[in-house]
Coordinates of C-alpha atoms and ligand atoms in Angstrom, one line a residue:
X48 CA 48.8 12.4 -5.0
X49 CA 46.4 12.9 -8.0
X50 CA 44.0 9.9 -8.7
X51 CA 41.2 9.2 -11.0
X52 CA 38.2 11.3 -11.6
X53 CA 34.6 9.9 -11.7
X54 CA 31.2 11.4 -12.4
X55 CA 29.9 10.8 -9.0
X56 CA 31.6 9.6 -5.9
X57 CA 29.5 8.0 -3.2
X58 CA 31.0 7.8 0.4
X59 CA 29.5 5.2 2.2
X60 CA 28.1 1.3 1.4
X61 CA 24.7 1.1 3.5
X62 CA 21.2 1.4 1.9
X63 CA 21.5 5.1 1.3
X64 CA 24.8 4.8 -0.4
X65 CA 24.3 1.8 -2.3
X66 CA 20.8 3.0 -3.6
X67 CA 22.5 6.1 -4.7
X68 CA 25.3 4.2 -6.5
X69 CA 23.0 1.8 -8.3
X70 CA 20.7 4.5 -9.4
X71 CA 23.6 6.8 -10.6
X72 CA 25.5 3.9 -12.4
X73 CA 22.8 3.6 -14.8
X74 CA 24.0 6.9 -16.4
X75 CA 27.4 7.8 -15.0
X76 CA 30.7 6.7 -13.9
X77 CA 30.5 6.0 -10.3
X78 CA 33.0 5.3 -7.4
X79 CA 31.8 4.0 -4.0
X80 CA 34.3 4.5 -1.2
X81 CA 33.9 2.7 2.0
X82 CA 35.8 2.8 5.3
X83 CA 35.9 -1.0 5.7
X84 CA 34.4 -3.7 3.5
X85 CA 31.5 -2.4 1.5
X86 CA 29.0 -4.2 3.5
X87 CA 30.3 -3.4 6.8
X88 CA 28.0 -0.4 8.0
X89 CA 24.9 -0.1 10.1
X90 CA 22.4 -1.3 7.5
X91 CA 23.6 -4.7 7.8
X92 CA 22.9 -4.7 11.6
X93 CA 19.2 -3.4 11.1
X94 CA 16.7 -5.8 12.6
X95 CA 13.1 -4.5 12.7
X96 CA 12.6 -3.6 9.0
X97 CA 11.5 -1.2 6.5
X98 CA 8.5 1.0 7.3
X99 CA 6.3 1.4 4.0
X100 CA 2.6 1.6 3.4
X101 CA 2.2 -1.7 1.7
X102 CA -0.7 -3.1 3.6
X103 CA -4.4 -3.0 2.1
X104 CA -5.5 -1.2 5.4
X105 CA -2.7 1.3 5.2
X106 CA -1.8 4.4 2.9
X107 CA 0.7 7.0 2.6
X108 CA -1.4 9.4 4.4
X109 CA -1.7 7.2 7.4
X110 CA 2.1 6.7 7.5
X111 CA 2.6 10.5 7.0
X112 CA 0.4 11.2 10.1
X113 CA 2.3 8.7 12.3
X114 CA 5.6 10.1 11.2
X115 CA 4.6 13.7 11.9
X116 CA 3.0 12.7 15.3
X117 CA 6.3 10.9 16.3
X118 CA 8.6 13.8 15.1
X119 CA 7.1 16.2 18.0
X120 CA 6.4 19.2 15.8
X121 CA 9.8 19.4 13.8
X122 CA 9.2 17.3 10.7
X123 CA 9.6 18.9 7.4
X124 CA 6.2 18.0 6.0
X125 CA 7.4 18.2 2.3
X126 CA 10.2 15.7 3.0
X127 CA 7.9 13.4 5.0
X128 CA 5.4 13.5 2.2
X129 CA 8.1 12.3 -0.2
X130 CA 9.2 9.6 2.1
X131 CA 5.7 8.1 2.6
X132 CA 4.6 8.3 -1.1
X133 CA 7.8 7.0 -2.8
X134 CA 8.6 4.4 0.0
X135 CA 6.4 1.6 -1.5
X136 CA 8.2 1.9 -4.9
X137 CA 11.6 1.8 -3.3
X138 CA 10.5 -1.6 -1.4
X139 CA 9.3 -2.8 -5.0
X140 CA 12.7 -1.8 -6.3
X141 CA 14.5 -3.5 -3.5
X142 CA 12.7 -6.6 -4.2
X143 CA 13.6 -6.5 -7.9
X144 CA 17.2 -6.0 -6.9
X145 CA 17.0 -9.4 -5.2
X146 CA 16.0 -8.7 -1.4
X147 CA 13.8 -11.5 -0.3
X148 CA 11.3 -10.0 2.3
X149 CA 9.1 -12.2 4.3
X150 CA 5.8 -13.0 2.6
X151 CA 3.0 -15.3 2.7
X152 CA 1.3 -16.5 -0.6
X153 CA 3.3 -13.8 -2.5
X154 CA 1.9 -11.0 -0.2
X155 CA 4.5 -9.1 1.9
X156 CA 4.1 -10.0 5.8
X157 CA 4.2 -6.6 7.6
X158 CA 4.9 -6.2 11.4
X159 CA 3.9 -3.6 13.9
X160 CA 6.4 -1.5 15.8
X161 CA 5.9 1.2 18.4
X162 CA 3.8 4.4 17.4
X163 CA 2.9 3.0 13.9
X164 CA -1.0 2.7 13.8
X165 CA -0.8 0.0 11.1
X166 CA 1.3 -3.1 10.5
X167 CA 3.7 -1.7 7.9
X168 CA 7.3 -3.0 8.9
X169 CA 8.4 -5.1 6.0
X170 CA 11.2 -7.6 7.1
X171 CA 13.4 -10.4 5.9
X172 CA 14.8 -13.5 7.6
X173 CA 12.6 -12.6 10.6
X174 CA 15.0 -10.1 12.3
X175 CA 17.7 -10.1 9.7
X176 CA 16.3 -7.4 7.4
X177 CA 19.5 -5.3 7.1
X178 CA 21.6 -8.3 6.2
X179 CA 19.3 -9.3 3.5
X180 CA 19.1 -5.8 2.1
X181 CA 22.7 -5.1 2.2
X182 CA 23.5 -8.5 0.6
X183 CA 21.2 -7.8 -2.2
X184 CA 22.4 -4.3 -2.8
X185 CA 26.1 -5.4 -2.9
X186 CA 25.5 -8.3 -5.2
X187 CA 23.6 -5.9 -7.6
X188 CA 26.4 -3.3 -7.4
X189 CA 29.0 -6.1 -8.5
X190 CA 27.0 -6.3 -11.8
X191 CA 27.3 -2.6 -12.6
X192 CA 30.4 -0.7 -13.9
X193 CA 30.7 1.1 -10.4
X194 CA 34.2 1.1 -9.0
X195 CA 34.2 -0.1 -5.3
X196 CA 37.1 1.3 -3.3
X197 CA 37.1 -0.6 0.1
X198 CA 39.2 0.1 3.3
X199 CA 39.6 3.7 2.3
X200 CA 39.1 6.6 5.0
X201 CA 38.0 10.0 3.4
X202 CA 40.0 12.6 5.2
X203 CA 38.7 15.6 3.5
X204 CA 36.2 16.7 0.8
X205 CA 37.7 18.9 -1.9
X206 CA 36.6 22.2 -2.9
X207 CA 37.2 24.0 -6.2
X208 CA 37.9 27.7 -6.6
X209 CA 34.2 28.3 -6.7
X210 CA 33.7 26.6 -3.5
X211 CA 32.1 23.6 -5.4
X212 CA 32.8 20.1 -3.9
X213 CA 35.1 18.5 -6.7
X214 CA 36.2 15.2 -5.1
X215 CA 37.6 13.6 -2.0
X216 CA 40.8 13.0 -0.4
X217 CA 41.2 9.4 0.8
X218 CA 43.8 7.4 2.8
X219 CA 44.1 3.5 3.2
X220 CA 42.1 3.0 6.4
X221 CA 45.2 1.4 8.1
X222 CA 47.2 4.6 7.2
X223 CA 49.6 2.4 4.9
X224 CA 49.5 4.5 1.8
X225 CA 49.8 8.2 1.1
X226 CA 46.7 10.6 0.5
X227 CA 45.0 10.1 -2.8
X228 CA 42.9 12.4 -4.6
X229 CA 39.7 11.4 -6.4
X230 CA 38.1 13.8 -8.3
X231 CA 34.3 14.0 -9.1
X232 CA 31.5 16.0 -10.7
X233 CA 29.5 15.4 -7.6
X234 CA 30.0 13.7 -4.1
X235 CA 27.3 12.0 -2.3
X236 CA 28.0 11.6 1.3
X237 CA 26.2 8.5 2.8
X238 CA 28.7 7.7 5.5
X239 CA 26.1 6.7 8.4
X240 CA 25.8 8.0 12.0
X241 CA 27.9 8.7 14.9
X242 CA 26.6 6.2 17.7
X243 CA 30.2 5.4 18.6
X244 CA 30.6 8.8 20.3
X245 CA 28.7 7.5 23.1
X246 CA 30.1 4.8 25.5
X247 CA 27.1 2.7 25.0
X248 CA 25.7 2.2 21.5
X249 CA 23.9 -0.3 19.2
X250 CA 26.1 1.0 16.3
X251 CA 28.9 -0.8 14.5
X252 CA 32.4 0.4 15.1
X253 CA 32.4 2.4 11.9
X254 CA 29.8 4.8 13.0
X255 CA 32.3 7.4 14.3
X256 CA 30.5 10.6 12.9
X257 CA 33.0 11.4 10.1
X258 CA 30.5 12.3 7.6
X259 CA 29.3 15.3 9.7
X260 CA 32.7 16.4 10.4
X261 CA 33.6 16.2 6.7
X262 CA 30.7 18.4 5.6
X263 CA 31.2 20.8 8.4
X264 CA 34.8 21.6 7.5
X265 CA 33.7 22.0 3.8
X266 CA 31.4 24.6 4.8
X267 CA 28.1 22.8 4.9
X268 CA 25.1 23.7 7.1
X269 CA 24.4 21.1 9.8
X270 CA 21.1 20.9 11.5
X271 CA 19.2 18.8 14.5
X272 CA 22.5 17.6 16.0
X273 CA 21.0 17.7 19.5
X274 CA 18.6 15.0 18.6
X275 CA 20.5 11.7 19.3
X276 CA 18.0 8.9 19.4
X277 CA 18.5 6.4 22.1
X278 CA 17.1 3.0 21.6
X279 CA 15.0 1.9 24.7
X280 CA 16.0 -2.0 24.4
X281 CA 19.7 -2.7 23.9
X282 CA 21.2 -5.8 25.5
X283 CA 22.6 -5.1 28.8
X284 CA 25.0 -7.9 29.8
X285 CA 28.3 -6.9 31.7
X286 CA 31.0 -7.0 29.1
X287 CA 28.8 -7.7 26.2
X288 CA 28.4 -5.1 23.2
X289 CA 24.9 -3.5 23.4
X290 CA 23.3 -5.5 20.7
X291 CA 20.1 -4.2 19.6
X292 CA 17.0 -6.0 20.9
X293 CA 14.4 -5.0 18.2
X294 CA 11.4 -2.9 18.8
X295 CA 9.5 -5.5 16.7
X296 CA 9.5 -7.8 19.8
X297 CA 7.3 -5.2 21.7
X298 CA 5.2 -4.8 18.7
X299 CA 4.5 -8.5 18.8
X300 CA 3.8 -8.5 22.6
X301 CA 6.7 -8.5 24.6
X302 CA 6.6 -6.7 28.0
X303 CA 9.0 -4.2 29.8
X304 CA 9.2 -5.1 33.4
X305 CA 11.1 -4.1 36.4
X306 CA 12.8 -6.6 38.7
X307 CA 9.7 -7.2 40.5
X308 CA 7.8 -8.1 37.4
X309 CA 5.8 -4.8 37.1
X310 CA 5.0 -3.3 33.7
X311 CA 6.0 0.2 34.7
X312 CA 5.8 1.9 31.2
X313 CA 2.0 2.4 31.7
X314 CA 3.0 5.0 34.5
X315 CA 4.1 7.4 32.0
X316 CA 2.1 6.6 28.8
X317 CA -1.1 4.7 28.2
X318 CA 0.5 3.2 25.1
X319 CA 2.9 1.1 27.4
X320 CA 5.4 -0.8 25.4
X321 CA 4.0 0.8 22.2
X322 CA 4.4 4.3 23.2
X323 CA 6.8 6.6 21.0
X324 CA 10.6 5.6 21.2
X325 CA 11.5 8.9 23.0
X326 CA 8.8 8.2 25.7
X327 CA 9.8 4.4 26.3
X328 CA 13.6 5.3 26.5
X329 CA 13.0 8.1 28.9
X330 CA 10.7 5.9 31.1
X331 CA 13.2 3.1 31.3
X332 CA 16.0 5.5 32.1
X333 CA 14.0 7.0 35.0
X334 CA 13.2 3.6 36.2
X335 CA 16.9 2.7 36.3
X336 CA 17.7 5.8 38.3
X337 CA 14.9 5.2 40.8
X338 CA 15.9 1.6 41.4
X339 CA 19.6 2.3 41.2
X340 CA 20.1 -0.6 38.7
X341 CA 21.8 -0.9 35.3
X342 CA 19.0 -2.8 33.4
X343 CA 15.4 -3.7 33.2
X344 CA 14.0 -6.5 31.7
X345 CA 12.1 -7.3 28.3
X346 CA 9.9 -10.3 28.8
X347 CA 9.3 -12.3 25.5
X348 CA 7.5 -15.2 27.2
X349 CA 4.0 -13.9 26.1
X350 CA 5.1 -14.5 22.4
X351 CA 5.5 -18.3 23.2
X352 CA 7.8 -20.7 21.3
X353 CA 7.1 -18.9 17.9
X354 CA 9.6 -16.1 18.9
X355 CA 12.5 -18.3 18.1
X356 CA 11.5 -18.6 14.4
X357 CA 10.3 -14.8 14.1
X358 CA 13.4 -13.6 15.8
X359 CA 16.3 -16.0 15.0
X360 CA 19.1 -13.5 15.3
X361 CA 18.1 -12.1 18.6
X362 CA 17.4 -15.7 20.0
X363 CA 20.9 -16.9 19.0
X364 CA 22.6 -13.8 20.4
X365 CA 20.8 -14.0 23.6
X366 CA 21.6 -17.8 23.8
X367 CA 25.3 -17.0 23.5
X368 CA 25.0 -15.0 26.6
X369 CA 23.2 -17.6 28.4
X370 CA 19.6 -16.3 27.9
X371 CA 16.9 -18.6 26.6
X372 CA 14.3 -15.9 25.5
X373 CA 11.6 -18.4 25.7
X374 CA 11.9 -18.9 29.4
X375 CA 13.9 -15.9 30.6
X376 CA 13.4 -12.2 30.4
X377 CA 16.3 -10.2 28.7
X378 CA 18.3 -7.7 30.5
X379 CA 18.1 -4.5 28.7
X380 CA 18.9 -0.6 28.8
X381 CA 18.9 2.2 26.4
X382 CA 21.9 3.0 24.2
X383 CA 22.7 5.6 21.7
X384 CA 21.2 4.5 18.4
X385 CA 20.5 6.8 15.6
X386 CA 21.8 10.4 14.6
X387 CA 18.6 12.2 13.8
X388 CA 20.5 15.5 12.8
X389 CA 23.0 15.7 10.2
X390 CA 24.0 17.6 7.0
X391 CA 21.1 19.8 6.0
X392 CA 19.7 18.6 2.7
X393 CA 16.6 19.5 0.6
X394 CA 14.3 16.9 -1.0
X395 CA 16.8 16.4 -3.8
X396 CA 19.4 15.4 -1.4
X397 CA 21.6 18.5 -2.0
X398 CA 23.4 20.1 0.8
X399 CA 24.2 23.8 1.0
X400 CA 27.6 23.3 -0.6
X401 CA 27.3 23.0 -4.4
X402 CA 28.2 19.7 -5.7
X403 CA 27.7 17.9 -2.3
X404 CA 24.8 15.8 -1.8
X405 CA 23.9 13.7 1.4
X406 CA 21.5 10.9 2.3
X407 CA 20.7 8.4 4.9
X408 CA 21.9 8.9 8.6
X409 CA 24.5 11.4 7.9
X410 CA 21.9 13.7 6.3
X411 CA 19.1 15.7 7.8
X412 CA 16.4 15.8 5.4
X413 CA 13.8 16.8 8.0
X414 CA 11.6 13.5 8.0
X415 CA 12.3 12.6 11.5
X416 CA 11.8 15.9 13.3
X417 CA 12.7 15.5 16.9
X418 CA 12.2 11.8 17.2
X419 CA 12.3 9.3 14.4
X420 CA 9.5 6.7 14.0
X421 CA 10.9 3.1 14.3
X422 CA 12.0 1.7 10.9
X423 CA 11.6 4.8 9.1
X424 CA 15.5 5.0 8.5
X425 CA 16.0 2.1 6.0
X426 CA 13.1 3.6 4.0
X427 CA 14.8 7.1 4.2
X428 CA 18.0 5.7 3.0
X429 CA 16.2 4.1 -0.1
X430 CA 14.1 7.2 -0.9
X431 CA 16.7 9.9 -0.4
X432 CA 19.6 7.7 -1.7
X433 CA 17.6 7.4 -5.0
X434 CA 16.6 11.1 -4.9
X435 CA 20.4 12.2 -4.2
X436 CA 21.6 10.2 -7.1
X437 CA 19.1 11.7 -9.5
X438 CA 19.9 15.4 -8.0
X439 CA 23.8 14.6 -8.5
X440 CA 22.9 13.4 -12.1
X441 CA 21.1 16.6 -13.0
X442 CA 23.7 18.6 -11.3
X443 CA 26.6 17.1 -13.3
X444 CA 24.6 17.2 -16.5
X445 CA 25.1 21.0 -16.4
X446 CA 28.9 20.7 -15.4
X447 CA 31.0 17.7 -16.3
X448 CA 33.5 16.2 -14.1
X449 CA 37.0 17.6 -14.7
X450 CA 40.3 16.3 -13.1
X451 CA 40.5 18.3 -9.7
X452 CA 42.1 21.4 -9.4
X453 CA 40.9 21.3 -5.8
X454 CA 42.3 22.4 -2.5
X455 CA 42.2 19.8 0.4
X456 CA 40.8 21.0 3.6
X457 CA 42.9 18.8 5.6
X458 CA 46.1 17.2 4.4
X459 CA 46.9 13.9 5.9
X460 CA 50.7 13.1 5.7
X461 CA 51.8 10.6 8.2
X462 CA 50.8 6.8 8.3
X463 CA 49.1 5.8 11.6
X464 CA 46.4 3.1 12.6
X465 CA 43.8 3.3 15.2
X466 CA 43.3 6.6 17.1
X467 CA 44.7 6.8 20.6
X468 CA 42.6 4.5 22.7
X469 CA 42.7 6.6 25.9
X470 CA 41.4 9.6 24.0
X471 CA 38.6 7.8 22.2
X472 CA 37.5 6.3 25.5
X473 CA 37.6 9.8 27.1
X474 CA 35.4 11.2 24.3
X475 CA 33.0 8.3 24.7
X476 CA 32.5 8.6 28.4
X477 CA 32.3 12.4 28.1
X478 CA 29.2 12.0 25.6
X479 CA 27.6 9.4 27.7
X480 CA 28.0 11.1 31.1
X481 CA 27.4 14.7 30.0
X482 CA 25.3 14.7 26.8
X483 CA 23.3 11.4 27.2
X484 CA 19.7 10.4 27.1
X485 CA 18.8 12.8 29.9
X486 CA 21.2 16.0 30.1
X487 CA 21.5 19.4 31.7
X488 CA 23.7 22.4 31.1
X489 CA 26.3 21.8 33.7
X490 CA 26.9 18.1 32.3
X491 CA 26.9 19.3 28.8
X492 CA 29.4 22.1 29.4
X493 CA 31.7 19.3 31.0
X494 CA 31.4 17.1 27.9
X495 CA 32.0 20.0 25.5
X496 CA 35.0 21.2 27.1
X497 CA 36.4 17.5 26.9
X498 CA 35.6 17.0 23.3
X499 CA 36.7 20.6 22.3
X500 CA 40.0 19.6 24.0
X501 CA 40.3 16.6 22.0
X502 CA 39.5 18.3 18.9
X503 CA 42.2 20.8 19.6
X504 CA 44.7 18.3 20.6
X505 CA 44.2 16.5 17.2
X506 CA 43.9 19.3 14.8
X507 CA 47.6 20.1 14.6
X508 CA 49.0 16.6 13.9
X509 CA 48.4 15.2 10.5
X510 CA 48.5 11.5 11.2
X511 CA 45.6 9.5 10.0
X512 CA 44.9 8.4 13.5
X513 CA 44.4 12.1 14.7
X514 CA 42.4 13.0 11.7
X515 CA 39.9 10.1 12.6
X516 CA 39.7 11.1 16.2
X517 CA 39.5 14.8 15.1
X518 CA 36.6 14.1 12.8
X519 CA 34.7 12.4 15.8
X520 CA 35.5 15.3 18.1
X521 CA 34.3 17.7 15.7
X522 CA 31.0 16.0 15.4
X523 CA 30.9 15.6 19.2
X524 CA 31.4 19.3 19.7
X525 CA 28.7 20.4 17.1
X526 CA 26.4 17.8 19.0
X527 CA 27.1 19.4 22.5
X528 CA 26.7 22.9 21.3
X529 CA 23.4 22.1 19.6
X530 CA 22.2 20.4 22.7
X531 CA 23.3 23.2 24.9
X532 CA 21.5 25.8 22.7
X533 CA 18.1 23.9 22.9
X534 CA 16.7 25.0 26.2
X535 CA 13.7 22.6 26.3
X536 CA 12.8 19.0 26.1
X537 CA 11.5 17.6 22.8
X538 CA 11.6 14.1 21.2
X539 CA 15.0 12.5 21.6
X540 CA 16.4 15.7 23.4
X541 CA 15.6 15.5 27.2
X542 CA 16.9 18.2 29.5
X543 CA 16.4 17.8 33.2
X544 CA 16.9 21.6 33.7
X545 CA 14.2 22.3 31.0
X546 CA 11.9 19.5 31.3
X547 CA 9.0 21.1 29.2
X548 CA 8.5 21.5 25.5
X549 CA 8.5 25.4 24.8
X550 CA 6.8 27.0 21.8
X551 CA 9.7 29.3 21.5
X552 CA 11.8 26.4 20.3
X553 CA 9.3 25.2 17.7
X554 CA 11.9 25.1 15.0
X555 CA 15.4 24.0 14.0
X556 CA 18.8 25.0 15.1
X557 CA 21.1 25.4 12.0
X558 CA 24.9 25.5 12.4
X559 CA 27.6 26.5 10.3
X560 CA 31.5 26.4 10.8
X561 CA 32.0 30.2 10.0
X562 CA 28.6 31.7 10.4
X563 CA 27.8 30.1 13.8
X564 CA 24.1 29.2 14.3
X565 CA 20.7 30.5 13.6
X566 CA 17.2 29.4 14.6
X567 CA 14.8 28.6 11.7
X568 CA 11.3 28.8 13.3
X569 CA 8.7 26.5 11.9
X570 CA 5.5 28.1 10.7
Ligands
SIN289 C1 14.5 -2.1 15.9 O1 14.4 -3.0 15.2 O2 14.1 -1.8 17.0 C2 15.3 -0.9 15.2 C3 14.5 -0.2 14.0 C4 14.9 1.1 14.1 O3 15.7 1.7 14.8 O4 14.2 1.9 13.2

């Protein structure tokens, strides 16, 4: 069914999507489409904060060096330069838009996190940064003329006869209404990541990888999908969700210990708790295997009683699970956390499909390389959300939006609710067991066969529940293929059968639905 036409459609309501929408709505007719409520995504869950060179002892150059070092040789230096240079202005803009960051005497208080050489993590409400940012952005959005379409699942990107992205096909998320077509001069994909493809994740239920699948089906290049970042410290209590235990706790002095109370992280890196996220996650994983246990411990007692004021959300959540963090260590284990790869974009946020832009976790701008520096994701969302909006505005200035004469890539017809639970669980178990924090070829082949089978089983049916699972299985398939191709260990991609970093893999794997893959070597 034909629907309305907008200048710009933004898919997603996190920091990237809302920054894009707020920027674009100053000059264009904008619609924001979100799968659940507009504020339901991963941004709201962010704790640690926003990395930006705001301190007097800091500079974009030092932030640049730290980001490049964390990225293990694969960062796109131009994109990192943009990130660190424009980051402080975007933090100021968020403040102007109403986000109240923690400050003292009018000066922002910045915290330290692993692999940052300066205190540069701006936060709000102690450990409730995402909630504050999301609330401010949504409040601001309500005062613009932007249309907000909540509880809509995007089932396809629409291409016109010239192969340009000209809109989206949506369904009510509960499958209760027929497909609806929204036309657009340009589409900005900001739909977040894919942590829910793994059995254990810190991500919200909405992070099912739809965005990469949408762009893939539309013919966009996808890059870096082998780099799924596993957060080292997620709550590991039987039956409880893997709630994030912020890296900022380690930044302020919490210790990672084994059951005997030993700080084993120093065995693998002199940085101990403040080593890079890839190093810490791997060391914890290896300790779990060595001891045959399902968790180690994060001891916050060195922080004293002040920990409750600085980390109120973590304190309260742990208390709900019977843990008093001022007197008891927290059981923790790694969990899938952040999709580093995604839809390939340039520094304007443009994908390789004309009219399609991407920003935030669904995109791969190249700023994170092989290993994202802690708290560089919210700032990436703000910087590249802003840029994607400017890119889209420039693009549509040359070509106004027309009512869509576009073909759908996937026509969803039947009503249907949640995907078949047993297949969803099979997908998540397969990814965790075969394409997890430490992988090898044999395990990845098993995972790949399983997710390909799920993708095939869901491609013929046109019910919404199948479309959703098909999108997840498509993204999982691309992830497994990329991980199998990269025969080395680097950053977030650890292979037990190729444990070393190898010079021949100093570059990125670019994948395309029709053209297969190619390797772009870094200079
Ligand atoms: C955290 O607070 O540890 C998460 C920050 C991040 O993932 O960047």
